[in-house]
């Protein structure tokens, strides 16, 4: 089954793009620090901030149990402040049995025991605010854990007041099946097998798009929506600054839950997203919650195409501020299979974003997170000769393209994919379930499965942060971390990089500072200067008289490049390799060289 595929196929009816105007019953949003219009865009703090994602399990262990925790993050806030990031996105920190590393929540108002206490959370938040940074947390409300008290109640009886908090259906009678039933329809789970789980207590099935232990909440029940809005307010009233919303386009299910067609089964993400009430529920959430606070929201937009993006993020619709669109990050895969890609295809994605999203629809830029392999291993060249240069080039690109940039922990050090050798090296439920479904049934050879996972397993990004050259990279004092530390921690670690002015970390710092001080890199127009070039990515960001030119050689070979448009460089503002070249009609770029010029 092709799961998690980038949503490319759906074309939305133009009428959907027209803003539906919903009555604003709530208090108007508090104004942000400044409300200027810049190049047509309403300026906002979350458009100007660089966001850094922390995966708490793997960031820093403070108590020697091998698992990262909240006091560990607090101990590293100076490191993050020094880097210059203004917003931290914390992956789930809530009470969870960890079937999917916290994306299965048992209690939305409690901190995961391994991560610490609510007092630890409050201390973390206070430390972030003290340093003039902000915190967004993960809102995982398409599903909960099966150990959440709502589900425990829900499964206890068909008459439970919580029964309709989840999606229960009778099976299709089949005397040949061990339970006497087949699942209610042909929906597959993203984590292999059917999306339906039979429950012998009440002899019905419940829906779970992800793991069996992640039952989907029933958003059509107004009580569920009220519960979600309440828990959001609980955290906002503590002072958090917004949410990253997990698989939010999946919350509204199709009426009657009909079987998917064979075509739809090729990309279930698209089929599950964009249900009939999705916009209605997001607008209701906005009226009830977001409109009352100065927050930032970013939806993980599985199944949302670029064409559909304005229907969620257009600021006149009052839904979400931004979404993650997966077109760029998934360019290197077909379903779960790694595939090659070309630079012109990659650049076309950014050009299309610039042309389809107008001043009302703000974009995001990201090429890594906890669900994807390491940035430098996927989009750069992680061989010893080019790792540092290519990691810096990627920093230049992420921090100068259109949209709010998201950096994933460790990418600022140029951390790489892990050299996985055997299935036992993995932790991820997606990997383990697919191993059972595909390898143990003989559909895929073990060798091919592992070779592919080395490129694209989520565990590549989940290995612990490499803080120094001591045992386990300084992540933990335990003899063993919950997931093995990459053996390259002696060469790649924060301590070395902080001390080295030429490190990837210090390059990120400079590049973040440059973006902060260059409004053209935030609000400027974007133009790709050579879309067909197979090695060079060259673009301008222009805001009135302020013009930045970015030139990147995304190849491991030297390339000559000439810009014959009368463009004149005034100065080189940053480069990842020393250079003084200013004649734009005759440039010699070394492998993975990146430069930003100020133009006349
Ligand atoms: C997306 C999250 O990013 C991923 O880690 C998780 O497994 C699924 N949603 C289910 O919550
Ligand atoms: Ca710990």
Coordinates of C-alpha atoms and ligand atoms in Angstrom, one line a residue:
X1 CA 0.0 0.0 0.0
X2 CA 1.3 3.4 -0.9
X3 CA 1.0 5.4 2.3
X4 CA 2.0 8.9 3.2
X5 CA 2.3 9.8 -0.4
X6 CA 2.5 13.5 -1.2
X7 CA -1.0 14.8 -2.1
X8 CA -0.6 15.6 -5.8
X9 CA -3.7 14.3 -7.4
X10 CA -6.7 16.2 -6.2
X11 CA -7.9 19.2 -8.0
X12 CA -10.2 21.4 -6.1
X13 CA -13.3 23.1 -7.6
X14 CA -12.5 26.7 -8.0
X15 CA -15.6 27.6 -5.9
X16 CA -13.8 26.0 -2.9
X17 CA -11.2 28.6 -3.2
X18 CA -13.7 31.4 -2.7
X19 CA -13.7 32.4 0.9
X20 CA -16.8 31.3 2.7
X21 CA -17.6 34.1 5.1
X22 CA -18.4 32.9 8.6
X23 CA -19.8 35.2 11.1
X24 CA -17.1 36.2 13.6
X25 CA -18.7 35.8 17.0
X26 CA -15.4 35.7 19.0
X27 CA -13.3 38.6 20.2
X28 CA -11.1 39.9 17.4
X29 CA -7.5 38.6 17.5
X30 CA -5.1 40.5 19.6
X31 CA -2.9 42.6 17.3
X32 CA 0.7 41.2 16.9
X33 CA 3.6 43.4 17.7
X34 CA 3.4 45.3 14.5
X35 CA 0.7 45.3 11.8
X36 CA 2.3 46.7 8.8
X37 CA 1.6 45.6 5.3
X38 CA 4.9 44.6 3.6
X39 CA 4.9 43.9 -0.1
X40 CA 1.2 43.2 0.2
X41 CA 1.6 40.7 3.2
X42 CA 0.3 41.4 6.6
X43 CA 3.4 41.3 8.8
X44 CA 3.2 38.7 11.6
X45 CA 5.7 37.4 14.1
X46 CA 5.2 33.8 12.8
X47 CA 6.0 34.9 9.3
X48 CA 9.3 36.3 10.5
X49 CA 10.4 33.6 13.0
X50 CA 12.6 30.6 12.3
X51 CA 11.1 27.5 13.9
X52 CA 13.1 24.7 15.4
X53 CA 11.5 21.3 16.0
X54 CA 12.4 19.4 19.1
X55 CA 11.6 15.7 19.3
X56 CA 11.8 15.4 23.1
X57 CA 12.6 11.7 23.3
X58 CA 15.8 12.3 21.4
X59 CA 16.9 15.8 22.4
X60 CA 18.6 15.6 25.8
X61 CA 18.3 13.1 28.7
X62 CA 18.7 14.9 32.1
X63 CA 18.2 11.9 34.5
X64 CA 20.2 9.1 33.0
X65 CA 17.3 6.8 32.0
X66 CA 18.3 6.9 28.3
X67 CA 15.2 8.9 27.3
X68 CA 15.2 12.6 26.5
X69 CA 13.0 14.8 28.7
X70 CA 11.8 18.3 29.4
X71 CA 14.5 19.3 31.9
X72 CA 16.9 18.2 29.2
X73 CA 15.4 20.6 26.8
X74 CA 15.4 23.4 29.4
X75 CA 19.2 22.8 29.9
X76 CA 19.8 23.5 26.2
X77 CA 17.7 26.7 25.7
X78 CA 20.9 28.8 25.6
X79 CA 22.1 26.7 22.7
X80 CA 18.8 27.3 20.8
X81 CA 18.8 31.0 21.7
X82 CA 22.3 31.3 20.4
X83 CA 21.3 29.6 17.2
X84 CA 18.7 32.4 16.8
X85 CA 15.5 30.4 16.4
X86 CA 12.5 32.3 17.7
X87 CA 9.9 29.5 17.9
X88 CA 10.3 26.0 19.3
X89 CA 7.9 23.3 18.1
X90 CA 7.8 20.5 20.6
X91 CA 6.7 17.1 19.4
X92 CA 4.1 15.5 21.7
X93 CA 5.0 15.7 25.4
X94 CA 1.7 14.3 26.7
X95 CA 1.0 11.2 28.7
X96 CA 1.2 8.3 26.3
X97 CA 1.8 4.6 26.2
X98 CA 4.1 5.3 23.3
X99 CA 2.8 3.0 20.6
X100 CA 3.8 5.8 18.2
X101 CA 6.2 7.8 20.4
X102 CA 3.7 10.1 21.9
X103 CA 1.5 10.6 18.8
X104 CA -0.9 8.3 20.8
X105 CA -2.1 10.4 23.7
X106 CA -3.6 9.0 26.9
X107 CA -4.2 12.2 28.7
X108 CA -4.0 15.6 26.9
X109 CA -3.5 17.5 30.2
X110 CA -0.7 15.5 31.6
X111 CA 3.0 15.3 30.8
X112 CA 4.5 12.0 29.8
X113 CA 6.0 10.5 32.9
X114 CA 9.4 9.8 31.2
X115 CA 9.5 13.4 30.1
X116 CA 8.9 14.9 33.6
X117 CA 6.2 16.8 35.3
X118 CA 3.9 19.7 34.7
X119 CA 6.3 21.8 36.8
X120 CA 9.1 20.8 34.4
X121 CA 6.8 21.9 31.5
X122 CA 6.2 25.2 33.2
X123 CA 9.9 25.7 33.8
X124 CA 10.6 25.0 30.1
X125 CA 8.0 27.5 29.0
X126 CA 9.3 30.1 31.4
X127 CA 12.8 29.6 30.2
X128 CA 11.7 29.9 26.6
X129 CA 9.8 33.2 27.3
X130 CA 12.7 34.6 29.3
X131 CA 14.8 34.2 26.2
X132 CA 12.2 35.9 24.0
X133 CA 11.4 32.8 22.2
X134 CA 8.0 31.1 21.8
X135 CA 6.6 27.6 22.1
X136 CA 4.2 25.7 19.9
X137 CA 3.1 22.3 20.9
X138 CA 1.7 19.3 18.9
X139 CA -2.0 19.0 18.7
X140 CA -2.8 15.3 18.0
X141 CA -6.6 15.1 17.8
X142 CA -7.4 13.1 14.8
X143 CA -6.9 10.2 17.1
X144 CA -6.1 9.5 20.8
X145 CA -4.6 6.5 22.5
X146 CA -6.8 3.5 23.0
X147 CA -5.8 4.0 26.7
X148 CA -7.4 7.4 26.8
X149 CA -10.3 7.3 29.3
X150 CA -12.7 8.4 26.6
X151 CA -11.8 5.3 24.6
X152 CA -11.8 3.0 27.6
X153 CA -15.3 4.2 28.3
X154 CA -16.3 4.1 24.6
X155 CA -15.3 0.5 24.1
X156 CA -17.0 -0.6 27.4
X157 CA -20.5 -0.6 26.0
X158 CA -22.6 0.4 23.0
X159 CA -24.6 2.5 25.5
X160 CA -21.7 4.4 26.9
X161 CA -22.0 8.2 26.7
X162 CA -18.6 8.1 25.2
X163 CA -19.5 5.5 22.5
X164 CA -19.8 8.3 19.8
X165 CA -16.5 9.9 20.7
X166 CA -15.0 7.3 18.3
X167 CA -16.1 5.7 15.1
X168 CA -17.7 2.3 15.6
X169 CA -19.3 0.2 12.9
X170 CA -20.7 -3.3 12.8
X171 CA -18.6 -5.7 10.6
X172 CA -19.8 -7.4 7.5
X173 CA -21.0 -11.0 8.4
X174 CA -18.6 -13.6 7.1
X175 CA -18.8 -17.1 8.6
X176 CA -15.3 -18.0 7.3
X177 CA -13.7 -15.2 9.3
X178 CA -12.5 -16.1 12.9
X179 CA -14.5 -13.2 14.3
X180 CA -17.6 -14.0 12.2
X181 CA -17.1 -10.6 10.4
X182 CA -15.1 -8.7 7.9
X183 CA -14.2 -5.1 8.5
X184 CA -17.0 -2.5 7.6
X185 CA -15.1 -1.3 4.5
X186 CA -11.8 -1.6 2.7
X187 CA -10.0 1.3 4.4
X188 CA -6.3 0.5 4.9
X189 CA -4.2 1.8 7.9
X190 CA -1.2 4.0 7.3
X191 CA 0.7 1.5 9.4
X192 CA -0.3 -1.6 7.4
X193 CA -3.3 -3.8 7.5
X194 CA -6.9 -2.7 7.8
X195 CA -7.9 0.6 9.4
X196 CA -10.6 -1.3 11.4
X197 CA -10.0 -3.2 14.6
X198 CA -12.5 -5.8 15.8
X199 CA -13.4 -5.4 19.5
X200 CA -14.8 -8.6 21.0
X201 CA -16.4 -6.8 23.9
X202 CA -19.1 -5.1 21.9
X203 CA -18.6 -7.1 18.7
X204 CA -18.0 -4.0 16.6
X205 CA -15.1 -2.5 14.8
X206 CA -13.5 0.9 15.5
X207 CA -11.6 3.0 12.9
X208 CA -7.9 3.7 13.3
X209 CA -6.1 5.4 10.4
X210 CA -2.8 4.8 12.1
X211 CA -1.9 2.1 14.7
X212 CA -4.5 -0.2 16.4
X213 CA -3.7 1.8 19.5
X214 CA -4.6 5.1 17.8
X215 CA -8.4 5.1 17.5
X216 CA -9.8 8.0 15.4
X217 CA -11.9 10.5 17.2
X218 CA -15.4 11.3 15.9
X219 CA -15.3 14.9 15.0
X220 CA -18.9 14.8 13.9
X221 CA -19.8 14.6 17.6
X222 CA -20.0 18.2 18.9
X223 CA -18.9 17.0 22.4
X224 CA -15.6 15.8 20.9
X225 CA -15.0 19.2 19.3
X226 CA -15.8 20.9 22.6
X227 CA -13.3 18.6 24.4
X228 CA -10.6 19.5 21.8
X229 CA -11.3 23.2 22.1
X230 CA -11.1 23.0 25.9
X231 CA -7.8 21.2 25.9
X232 CA -6.4 23.7 23.4
X233 CA -7.4 26.5 25.8
X234 CA -5.8 24.6 28.7
X235 CA -2.4 24.9 27.1
X236 CA -2.9 28.4 25.6
X237 CA -3.9 29.7 29.0
X238 CA -0.6 28.3 30.3
X239 CA 1.1 30.6 27.7
X240 CA 1.9 28.3 24.8
X241 CA 2.0 30.2 21.5
X242 CA 0.2 27.9 19.2
X243 CA 0.0 24.4 17.7
X244 CA 1.4 22.2 15.0
X245 CA -1.6 20.1 14.1
X246 CA -1.1 16.5 13.4
X247 CA -2.8 15.1 10.2
X248 CA -5.4 17.7 10.7
X249 CA -7.0 17.3 7.2
X250 CA -8.2 13.8 8.2
X251 CA -10.6 14.9 11.0
X252 CA -13.8 14.9 8.9
X253 CA -14.7 11.4 7.6
X254 CA -16.7 10.8 4.4
X255 CA -20.4 10.3 4.9
X256 CA -21.4 6.7 5.1
X257 CA -17.7 5.6 4.9
X258 CA -18.0 4.0 1.5
X259 CA -15.3 1.6 0.1
X260 CA -12.3 3.4 -1.5
X261 CA -12.0 2.9 -5.3
X262 CA -8.9 1.1 -6.6
X263 CA -7.7 4.5 -7.8
X264 CA -8.2 6.0 -4.3
X265 CA -6.4 3.1 -2.7
X266 CA -3.2 4.1 -4.5
X267 CA -3.1 7.2 -2.3
X268 CA -5.2 6.9 0.8
X269 CA -3.8 10.2 2.3
X270 CA -5.7 12.1 -0.4
X271 CA -8.8 10.0 0.0
X272 CA -8.9 10.5 3.8
X273 CA -8.2 14.2 3.7
X274 CA -10.6 17.0 2.9
X275 CA -13.7 15.4 4.4
X276 CA -17.1 17.2 4.0
X277 CA -16.8 19.1 7.3
X278 CA -13.1 19.8 7.5
X279 CA -13.4 23.6 6.8
X280 CA -16.4 23.9 9.0
X281 CA -14.6 22.3 11.9
X282 CA -11.4 24.3 11.4
X283 CA -13.4 27.5 11.3
X284 CA -15.3 26.5 14.4
X285 CA -12.0 25.9 16.1
X286 CA -10.7 29.2 15.0
X287 CA -13.7 31.1 16.3
X288 CA -13.7 29.2 19.6
X289 CA -10.0 29.1 20.3
X290 CA -7.4 30.8 18.0
X291 CA -9.3 34.0 17.5
X292 CA -9.0 34.6 21.3
X293 CA -5.2 34.4 21.5
X294 CA -2.2 35.7 19.5
X295 CA -1.1 32.3 18.2
X296 CA 0.5 30.5 15.3
X297 CA -1.0 27.4 13.8
X298 CA 0.6 25.1 11.2
X299 CA -1.3 22.1 10.0
X300 CA 0.4 18.9 8.9
X301 CA -1.5 18.8 5.6
X302 CA -1.4 15.2 4.6
X303 CA -3.6 14.9 1.5
X304 CA -3.8 18.6 0.7
X305 CA -2.6 19.7 -2.7
X306 CA -1.1 23.0 -3.5
X307 CA -4.3 24.0 -5.3
X308 CA -6.3 23.3 -2.1
X309 CA -3.9 25.1 0.2
X310 CA -5.5 28.5 0.1
X311 CA -8.8 26.9 1.1
X312 CA -7.2 26.3 4.5
X313 CA -4.6 29.1 4.9
X314 CA -6.1 32.1 3.2
X315 CA -6.1 34.6 6.0
X316 CA -9.7 35.8 5.1
X317 CA -11.0 32.3 5.8
X318 CA -10.0 32.1 9.4
X319 CA -8.8 28.5 9.5
X320 CA -5.0 27.9 9.9
X321 CA -2.1 30.2 9.4
X322 CA 0.1 27.7 7.5
X323 CA 0.3 24.1 6.4
X324 CA 3.1 21.7 5.6
X325 CA 2.8 20.7 2.0
X326 CA 4.8 17.6 1.3
X327 CA 5.5 18.1 -2.4
X328 CA 9.1 19.0 -2.0
X329 CA 10.0 16.7 0.9
X330 CA 8.5 13.7 -0.8
X331 CA 10.0 14.3 -4.2
X332 CA 12.5 11.5 -3.4
X333 CA 9.9 8.7 -2.9
X334 CA 7.0 6.9 -4.5
X335 CA 4.8 5.6 -1.7
X336 CA 7.4 4.1 0.6
X337 CA 10.0 3.5 -2.0
X338 CA 13.0 5.8 -2.4
X339 CA 13.4 7.2 -5.9
X340 CA 15.7 9.6 -7.8
X341 CA 14.6 13.1 -8.7
X342 CA 15.9 16.0 -10.7
X343 CA 16.7 19.6 -9.7
X344 CA 14.3 21.1 -12.4
X345 CA 11.4 19.0 -10.9
X346 CA 12.4 20.2 -7.4
X347 CA 12.6 23.9 -8.4
X348 CA 9.3 23.7 -10.2
X349 CA 7.6 23.0 -6.9
X350 CA 8.9 26.2 -5.4
X351 CA 8.0 28.2 -8.5
X352 CA 4.5 26.8 -8.4
X353 CA 4.1 27.6 -4.8
X354 CA 5.1 31.2 -5.5
X355 CA 2.6 31.4 -8.3
X356 CA -0.3 29.7 -6.6
X357 CA -0.1 31.2 -3.2
X358 CA -0.9 34.9 -3.1
X359 CA -0.3 37.5 -0.3
X360 CA -3.1 36.0 1.7
X361 CA -1.7 32.5 1.9
X362 CA 1.6 32.2 3.8
X363 CA 3.9 29.3 3.0
X364 CA 6.3 27.0 5.0
X365 CA 9.8 25.8 4.0
X366 CA 11.0 22.5 5.4
X367 CA 12.9 19.4 4.1
X368 CA 13.1 17.3 7.2
X369 CA 11.2 16.4 10.4
X370 CA 10.8 13.4 12.7
X371 CA 9.0 11.5 9.9
X372 CA 11.7 11.8 7.3
X373 CA 15.3 11.0 6.9
X374 CA 18.1 13.4 7.7
X375 CA 18.3 16.6 5.6
X376 CA 21.9 16.3 4.5
X377 CA 21.6 12.6 3.6
X378 CA 18.5 13.2 1.5
X379 CA 19.0 16.5 -0.2
X380 CA 22.8 17.0 0.2
X381 CA 25.8 14.7 0.0
X382 CA 26.7 13.2 3.4
X383 CA 30.0 11.8 2.2
X384 CA 33.0 13.1 4.2
X385 CA 34.1 15.3 1.3
X386 CA 30.8 17.2 0.9
X387 CA 28.8 16.8 4.1
X388 CA 29.7 20.2 5.6
X389 CA 29.4 22.2 2.4
X390 CA 26.1 20.6 1.4
X391 CA 24.6 21.0 4.9
X392 CA 25.5 24.7 4.7
X393 CA 24.1 25.0 1.2
X394 CA 20.8 23.5 2.5
X395 CA 20.8 26.0 5.3
X396 CA 21.2 28.8 2.8
X397 CA 18.3 27.5 0.8
X398 CA 15.9 26.8 3.7
X399 CA 16.5 30.2 5.1
X400 CA 16.1 32.2 1.9
X401 CA 13.2 30.5 0.2
X402 CA 9.6 31.9 0.6
X403 CA 7.8 31.0 3.8
X404 CA 8.4 30.3 7.5
X405 CA 11.4 28.0 7.7
X406 CA 11.3 24.9 10.0
X407 CA 14.7 23.4 11.1
X408 CA 14.6 19.9 12.6
X409 CA 16.9 19.2 15.6
X410 CA 20.4 18.1 14.6
X411 CA 20.2 19.4 11.1
X412 CA 22.0 22.5 12.3
X413 CA 24.9 20.2 13.1
X414 CA 24.7 18.4 9.7
X415 CA 23.7 15.1 11.4
X416 CA 23.3 12.2 9.0
X417 CA 21.2 9.1 8.4
X418 CA 22.0 6.1 10.7
X419 CA 23.8 3.0 9.3
X420 CA 21.0 0.6 10.0
X421 CA 22.1 -3.1 9.6
X422 CA 19.1 -5.2 10.7
X423 CA 15.4 -5.0 11.5
X424 CA 16.3 -5.1 15.2
X425 CA 18.0 -1.7 14.9
X426 CA 14.6 0.0 14.4
X427 CA 12.1 1.3 16.8
X428 CA 9.4 2.8 14.6
X429 CA 6.0 1.0 14.5
X430 CA 5.6 1.9 10.8
X431 CA 8.8 -0.1 10.1
X432 CA 7.8 -3.0 12.3
X433 CA 4.3 -3.3 11.0
X434 CA 5.4 -3.1 7.4
X435 CA 8.1 -5.7 8.0
X436 CA 5.4 -8.1 9.2
X437 CA 3.1 -7.2 6.3
X438 CA 5.6 -7.1 3.5
X439 CA 8.8 -9.1 4.5
X440 CA 7.4 -11.9 6.6
X441 CA 4.8 -12.6 4.0
X442 CA 7.5 -12.8 1.3
X443 CA 6.2 -9.8 -0.7
X444 CA 9.5 -8.0 -0.3
X445 CA 13.0 -9.4 0.3
X446 CA 14.6 -8.5 3.7
X447 CA 17.6 -7.1 1.8
X448 CA 15.5 -4.8 -0.4
X449 CA 13.4 -3.7 2.6
X450 CA 16.4 -2.7 4.7
X451 CA 18.2 -1.0 1.8
X452 CA 15.2 1.2 1.2
X453 CA 14.8 1.9 5.0
X454 CA 18.4 3.1 5.2
X455 CA 17.3 5.9 2.9
X456 CA 13.9 6.7 4.2
X457 CA 13.2 5.3 7.7
X458 CA 11.8 7.8 10.2
X459 CA 14.3 6.5 12.7
X460 CA 17.1 8.2 10.8
X461 CA 15.9 11.4 12.2
X462 CA 15.0 10.1 15.6
X463 CA 18.5 9.0 16.8
X464 CA 19.6 11.1 19.7
X465 CA 21.1 14.6 19.4
X466 CA 24.9 14.5 19.4
X467 CA 26.0 17.0 22.0
X468 CA 29.7 16.1 22.5
X469 CA 32.3 13.4 21.9
X470 CA 31.6 11.5 25.2
X471 CA 29.8 8.2 25.4
X472 CA 26.4 8.2 23.6
X473 CA 27.3 11.6 22.2
X474 CA 26.6 13.3 25.6
X475 CA 22.9 12.6 25.1
X476 CA 22.6 10.4 28.1
X477 CA 24.7 9.1 31.0
X478 CA 22.9 5.7 30.7
X479 CA 24.8 2.9 29.1
X480 CA 22.2 2.7 26.4
X481 CA 20.0 5.4 24.8
X482 CA 16.4 4.4 23.9
X483 CA 17.6 4.4 20.2
X484 CA 21.2 4.0 19.3
X485 CA 23.3 7.2 18.8
X486 CA 24.8 7.6 15.4
X487 CA 28.4 6.2 15.6
X488 CA 29.7 9.4 13.9
X489 CA 29.1 11.4 17.1
X490 CA 32.8 11.9 17.7
X491 CA 33.2 14.0 14.6
X492 CA 29.7 15.5 14.4
X493 CA 28.6 17.0 17.7
X494 CA 27.5 20.4 19.1
X495 CA 30.5 20.9 21.4
X496 CA 32.9 20.8 18.4
X497 CA 30.7 22.9 16.3
X498 CA 30.1 25.6 18.8
X499 CA 33.9 26.0 19.1
X500 CA 34.5 26.1 15.3
X501 CA 33.6 29.3 13.6
X502 CA 33.3 27.4 10.3
X503 CA 31.0 24.8 11.5
X504 CA 27.6 24.0 10.1
X505 CA 26.0 25.3 13.4
X506 CA 27.8 28.6 13.1
X507 CA 26.8 28.9 9.5
X508 CA 23.1 28.3 10.5
X509 CA 23.5 31.0 13.1
X510 CA 24.8 33.5 10.5
X511 CA 22.2 32.6 8.0
X512 CA 19.3 32.9 10.5
X513 CA 20.7 36.3 11.5
X514 CA 20.9 37.3 7.9
X515 CA 17.3 36.3 7.3
X516 CA 16.2 38.2 10.4
X517 CA 17.9 41.4 9.1
X518 CA 16.8 41.1 5.5
X519 CA 13.1 41.7 5.0
X520 CA 13.5 40.7 1.3
X521 CA 14.3 37.2 2.4
X522 CA 11.0 37.1 4.3
X523 CA 8.5 39.2 2.4
X524 CA 10.3 39.6 -0.9
X525 CA 9.1 38.3 -4.3
X526 CA 10.6 35.1 -5.5
X527 CA 11.9 34.4 -9.0
X528 CA 13.8 31.4 -10.3
X529 CA 16.4 32.6 -12.7
X530 CA 17.2 29.3 -14.4
X531 CA 14.5 26.7 -13.9
X532 CA 15.9 24.2 -16.3
X533 CA 19.5 24.2 -15.0
X534 CA 20.2 20.6 -13.7
X535 CA 22.8 21.7 -11.1
X536 CA 22.3 25.3 -10.2
X537 CA 19.4 26.8 -8.2
X538 CA 19.5 30.5 -8.6
X539 CA 16.8 32.9 -7.5
X540 CA 16.1 36.4 -6.4
X541 CA 14.1 37.7 -3.5
X542 CA 13.1 41.3 -4.1
X543 CA 11.4 43.8 -1.9
X544 CA 11.4 47.3 -3.5
X545 CA 14.9 48.4 -3.9
X546 CA 16.3 45.6 -1.8
X547 CA 17.4 42.7 -3.9
X548 CA 19.0 39.4 -2.8
X549 CA 20.4 36.9 -5.2
X550 CA 20.9 33.3 -4.0
X551 CA 23.1 30.9 -6.0
X552 CA 23.4 27.3 -5.1
X553 CA 25.3 24.5 -6.7
X554 CA 23.3 21.4 -5.8
X555 CA 25.8 19.0 -7.2
X556 CA 29.1 17.3 -6.2
X557 CA 30.9 18.8 -9.2
X558 CA 32.2 22.2 -10.1
X559 CA 29.9 24.2 -12.4
X560 CA 30.3 27.3 -14.4
X561 CA 27.4 29.6 -14.4
X562 CA 26.6 32.9 -16.0
X563 CA 23.8 35.3 -15.3
X564 CA 23.4 37.4 -18.4
X565 CA 20.5 39.6 -17.4
X566 CA 22.3 42.8 -16.5
X567 CA 22.2 41.8 -12.8
X568 CA 25.1 43.4 -10.9
X569 CA 26.3 42.2 -7.5
X570 CA 27.0 44.9 -5.0
X571 CA 28.4 42.5 -2.3
X572 CA 28.5 38.9 -1.2
X573 CA 26.6 38.7 2.0
X574 CA 27.2 35.1 2.9
X575 CA 28.9 32.1 1.3
X576 CA 29.7 28.6 2.5
X577 CA 33.1 28.5 0.8
X578 CA 35.5 31.5 0.7
X579 CA 35.0 33.5 -2.5
X580 CA 35.4 37.0 -3.9
X581 CA 33.8 36.5 -7.3
X582 CA 31.4 39.3 -8.1
X583 CA 31.2 39.1 -11.9
X584 CA 27.8 37.4 -12.3
X585 CA 28.3 36.7 -16.0
X586 CA 31.2 34.4 -15.2
X587 CA 30.9 32.4 -12.0
X588 CA 32.8 29.3 -11.1
X589 CA 31.0 27.4 -8.4
X590 CA 32.6 24.6 -6.5
X591 CA 30.7 21.4 -5.5
X592 CA 27.9 22.4 -3.1
X593 CA 28.8 26.0 -3.1
X594 CA 26.2 28.5 -1.9
X595 CA 26.3 32.3 -2.1
X596 CA 24.0 35.1 -1.3
X597 CA 24.6 38.4 -3.1
X598 CA 23.1 41.8 -2.5
X599 CA 22.3 43.2 -6.0
X600 CA 22.6 46.8 -7.2
Ligands
LIG1 C1 2.0 12.4 11.8 C2 3.1 12.4 12.7 O1 4.1 13.4 12.4 C3 3.7 11.0 12.8 O2 4.9 10.9 13.5 C4 2.6 10.1 13.4 O3 3.0 8.8 13.3 C5 1.3 10.3 12.6 N1 1.0 11.6 12.3 C6 0.2 9.8 13.5 O4 -0.1 10.6 14.6
LIG2 CA1 15.3 11.1 30.9

